[in-house]
GROMACS .gro file of N, CA and C in nm:
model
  153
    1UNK      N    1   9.417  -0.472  -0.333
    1UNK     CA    2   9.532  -0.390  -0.295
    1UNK      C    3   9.663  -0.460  -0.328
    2UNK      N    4   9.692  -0.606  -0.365
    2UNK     CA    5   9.747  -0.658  -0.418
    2UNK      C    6   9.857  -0.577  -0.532
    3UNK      N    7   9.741  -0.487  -0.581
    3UNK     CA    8   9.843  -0.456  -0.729
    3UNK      C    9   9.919  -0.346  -0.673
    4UNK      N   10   9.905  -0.283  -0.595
    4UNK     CA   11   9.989  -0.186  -0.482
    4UNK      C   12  10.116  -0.192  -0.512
    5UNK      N   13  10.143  -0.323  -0.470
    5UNK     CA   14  10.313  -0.417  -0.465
    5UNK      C   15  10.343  -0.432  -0.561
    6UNK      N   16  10.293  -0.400  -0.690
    6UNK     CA   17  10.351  -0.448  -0.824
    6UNK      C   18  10.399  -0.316  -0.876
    7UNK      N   19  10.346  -0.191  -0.903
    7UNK     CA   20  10.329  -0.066  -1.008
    7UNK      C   21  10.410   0.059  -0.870
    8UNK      N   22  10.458   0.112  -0.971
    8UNK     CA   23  10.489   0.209  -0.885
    8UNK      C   24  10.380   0.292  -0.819
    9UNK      N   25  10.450   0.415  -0.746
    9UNK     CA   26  10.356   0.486  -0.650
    9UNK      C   27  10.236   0.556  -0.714
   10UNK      N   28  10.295   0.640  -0.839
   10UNK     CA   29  10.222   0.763  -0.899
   10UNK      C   30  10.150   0.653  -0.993
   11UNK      N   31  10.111   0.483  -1.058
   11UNK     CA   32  10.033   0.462  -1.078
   11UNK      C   33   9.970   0.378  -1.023
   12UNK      N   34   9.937   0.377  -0.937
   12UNK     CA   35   9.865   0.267  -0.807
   12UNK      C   36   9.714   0.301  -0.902
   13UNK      N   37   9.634   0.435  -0.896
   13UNK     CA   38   9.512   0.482  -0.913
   13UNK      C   39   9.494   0.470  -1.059
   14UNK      N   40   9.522   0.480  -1.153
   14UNK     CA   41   9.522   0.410  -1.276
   14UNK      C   42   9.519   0.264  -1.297
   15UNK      N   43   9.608   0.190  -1.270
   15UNK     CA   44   9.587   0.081  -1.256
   15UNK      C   45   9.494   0.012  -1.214
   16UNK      N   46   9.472   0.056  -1.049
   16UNK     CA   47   9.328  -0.007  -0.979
   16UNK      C   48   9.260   0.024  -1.070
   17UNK      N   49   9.195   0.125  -1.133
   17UNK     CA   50   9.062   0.171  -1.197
   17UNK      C   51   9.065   0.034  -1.365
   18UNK      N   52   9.156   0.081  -1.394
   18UNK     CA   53   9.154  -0.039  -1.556
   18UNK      C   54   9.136  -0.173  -1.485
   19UNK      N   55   9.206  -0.210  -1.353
   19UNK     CA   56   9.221  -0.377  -1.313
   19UNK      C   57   9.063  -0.393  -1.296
   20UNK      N   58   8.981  -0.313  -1.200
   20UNK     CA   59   8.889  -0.308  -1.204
   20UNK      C   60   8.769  -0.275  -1.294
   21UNK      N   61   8.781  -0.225  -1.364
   21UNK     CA   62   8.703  -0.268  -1.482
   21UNK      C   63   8.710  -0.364  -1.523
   22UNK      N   64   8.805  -0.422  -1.563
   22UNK     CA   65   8.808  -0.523  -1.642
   22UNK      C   66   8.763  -0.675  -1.587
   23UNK      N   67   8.791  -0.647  -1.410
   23UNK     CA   68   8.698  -0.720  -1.340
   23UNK      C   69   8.552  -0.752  -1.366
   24UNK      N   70   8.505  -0.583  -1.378
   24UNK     CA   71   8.374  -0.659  -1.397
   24UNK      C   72   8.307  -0.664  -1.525
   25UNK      N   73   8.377  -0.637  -1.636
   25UNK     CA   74   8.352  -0.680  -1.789
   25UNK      C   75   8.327  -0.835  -1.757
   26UNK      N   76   8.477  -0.901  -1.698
   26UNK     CA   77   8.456  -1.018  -1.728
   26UNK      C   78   8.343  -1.105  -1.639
   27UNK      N   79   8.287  -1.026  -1.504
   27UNK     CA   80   8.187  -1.087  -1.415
   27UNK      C   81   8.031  -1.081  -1.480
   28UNK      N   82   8.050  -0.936  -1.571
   28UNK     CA   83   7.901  -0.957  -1.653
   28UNK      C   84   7.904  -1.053  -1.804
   29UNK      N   85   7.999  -1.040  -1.838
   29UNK     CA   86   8.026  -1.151  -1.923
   29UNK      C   87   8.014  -1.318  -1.889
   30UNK      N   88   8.066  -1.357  -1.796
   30UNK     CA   89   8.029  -1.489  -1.722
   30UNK      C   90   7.937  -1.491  -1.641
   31UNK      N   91   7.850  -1.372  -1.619
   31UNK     CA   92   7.650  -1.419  -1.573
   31UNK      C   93   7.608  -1.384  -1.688
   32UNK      N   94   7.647  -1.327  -1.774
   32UNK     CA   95   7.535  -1.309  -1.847
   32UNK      C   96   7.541  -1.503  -1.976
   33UNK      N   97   7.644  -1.487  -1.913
   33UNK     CA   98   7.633  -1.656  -2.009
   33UNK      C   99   7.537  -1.749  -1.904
   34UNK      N  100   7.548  -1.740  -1.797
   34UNK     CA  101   7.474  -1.810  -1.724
   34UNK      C  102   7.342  -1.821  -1.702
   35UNK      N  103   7.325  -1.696  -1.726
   35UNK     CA  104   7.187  -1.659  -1.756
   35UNK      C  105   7.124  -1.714  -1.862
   36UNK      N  106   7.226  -1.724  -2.013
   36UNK     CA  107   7.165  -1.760  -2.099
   36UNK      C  108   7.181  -1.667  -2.234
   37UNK      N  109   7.222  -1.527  -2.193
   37UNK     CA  110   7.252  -1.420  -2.270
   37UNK      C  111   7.396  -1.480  -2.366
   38UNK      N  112   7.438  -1.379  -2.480
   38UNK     CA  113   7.567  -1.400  -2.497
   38UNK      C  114   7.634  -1.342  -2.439
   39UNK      N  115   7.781  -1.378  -2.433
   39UNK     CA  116   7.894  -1.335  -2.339
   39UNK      C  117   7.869  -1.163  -2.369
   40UNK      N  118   7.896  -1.127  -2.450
   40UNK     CA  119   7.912  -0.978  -2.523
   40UNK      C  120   7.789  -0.890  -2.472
   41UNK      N  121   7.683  -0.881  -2.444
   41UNK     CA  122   7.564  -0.859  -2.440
   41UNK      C  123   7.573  -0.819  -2.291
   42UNK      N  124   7.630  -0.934  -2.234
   42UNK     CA  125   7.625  -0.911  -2.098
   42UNK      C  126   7.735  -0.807  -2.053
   43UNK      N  127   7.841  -0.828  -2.150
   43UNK     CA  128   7.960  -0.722  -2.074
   43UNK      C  129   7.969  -0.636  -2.131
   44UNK      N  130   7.829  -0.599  -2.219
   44UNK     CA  131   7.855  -0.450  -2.248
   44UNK      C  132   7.712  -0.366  -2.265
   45UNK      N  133   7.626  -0.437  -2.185
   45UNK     CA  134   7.497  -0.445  -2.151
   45UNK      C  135   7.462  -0.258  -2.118
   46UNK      N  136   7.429  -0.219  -2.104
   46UNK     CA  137   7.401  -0.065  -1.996
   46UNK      C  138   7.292  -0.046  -1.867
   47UNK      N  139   7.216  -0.198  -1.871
   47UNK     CA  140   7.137  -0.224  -1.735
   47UNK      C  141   6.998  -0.190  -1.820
   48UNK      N  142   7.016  -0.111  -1.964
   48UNK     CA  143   6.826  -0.117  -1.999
   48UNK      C  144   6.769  -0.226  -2.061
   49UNK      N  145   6.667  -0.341  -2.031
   49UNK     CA  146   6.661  -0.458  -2.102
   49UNK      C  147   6.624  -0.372  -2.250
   50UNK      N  148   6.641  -0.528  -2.308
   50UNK     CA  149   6.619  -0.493  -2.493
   50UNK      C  150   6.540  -0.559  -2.540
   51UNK      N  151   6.510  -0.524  -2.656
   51UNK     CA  152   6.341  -0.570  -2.683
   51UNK      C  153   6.384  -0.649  -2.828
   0.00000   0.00000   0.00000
């Protein structure tokens, strides 16, 4: 809710939605390295494994 205070009123809901994505691009991107995957793979994965 942070970004609240930054953007005006009429784009609070745009914003959240892109900030958040991009959140978790970069959270499947840094497990999926951890895992062992490449970065890319993981952050743009669709949840079906690949063969």
């Amino acid at each position: 809710m942070l970004i609240a205070a930054f953007v005006f009123h009429s784009e609070v809901l745009p914003v959240l939605f892109t900030t958040t994505i991009l959140l978790l691009v970069i959270l499947g991107a840094v497990a999926a390295k951890a895992g062992g995957a490449s970065m890319i793979k993981g952050a743009l994965s669709s949840g079906e494994p690949s063969q």
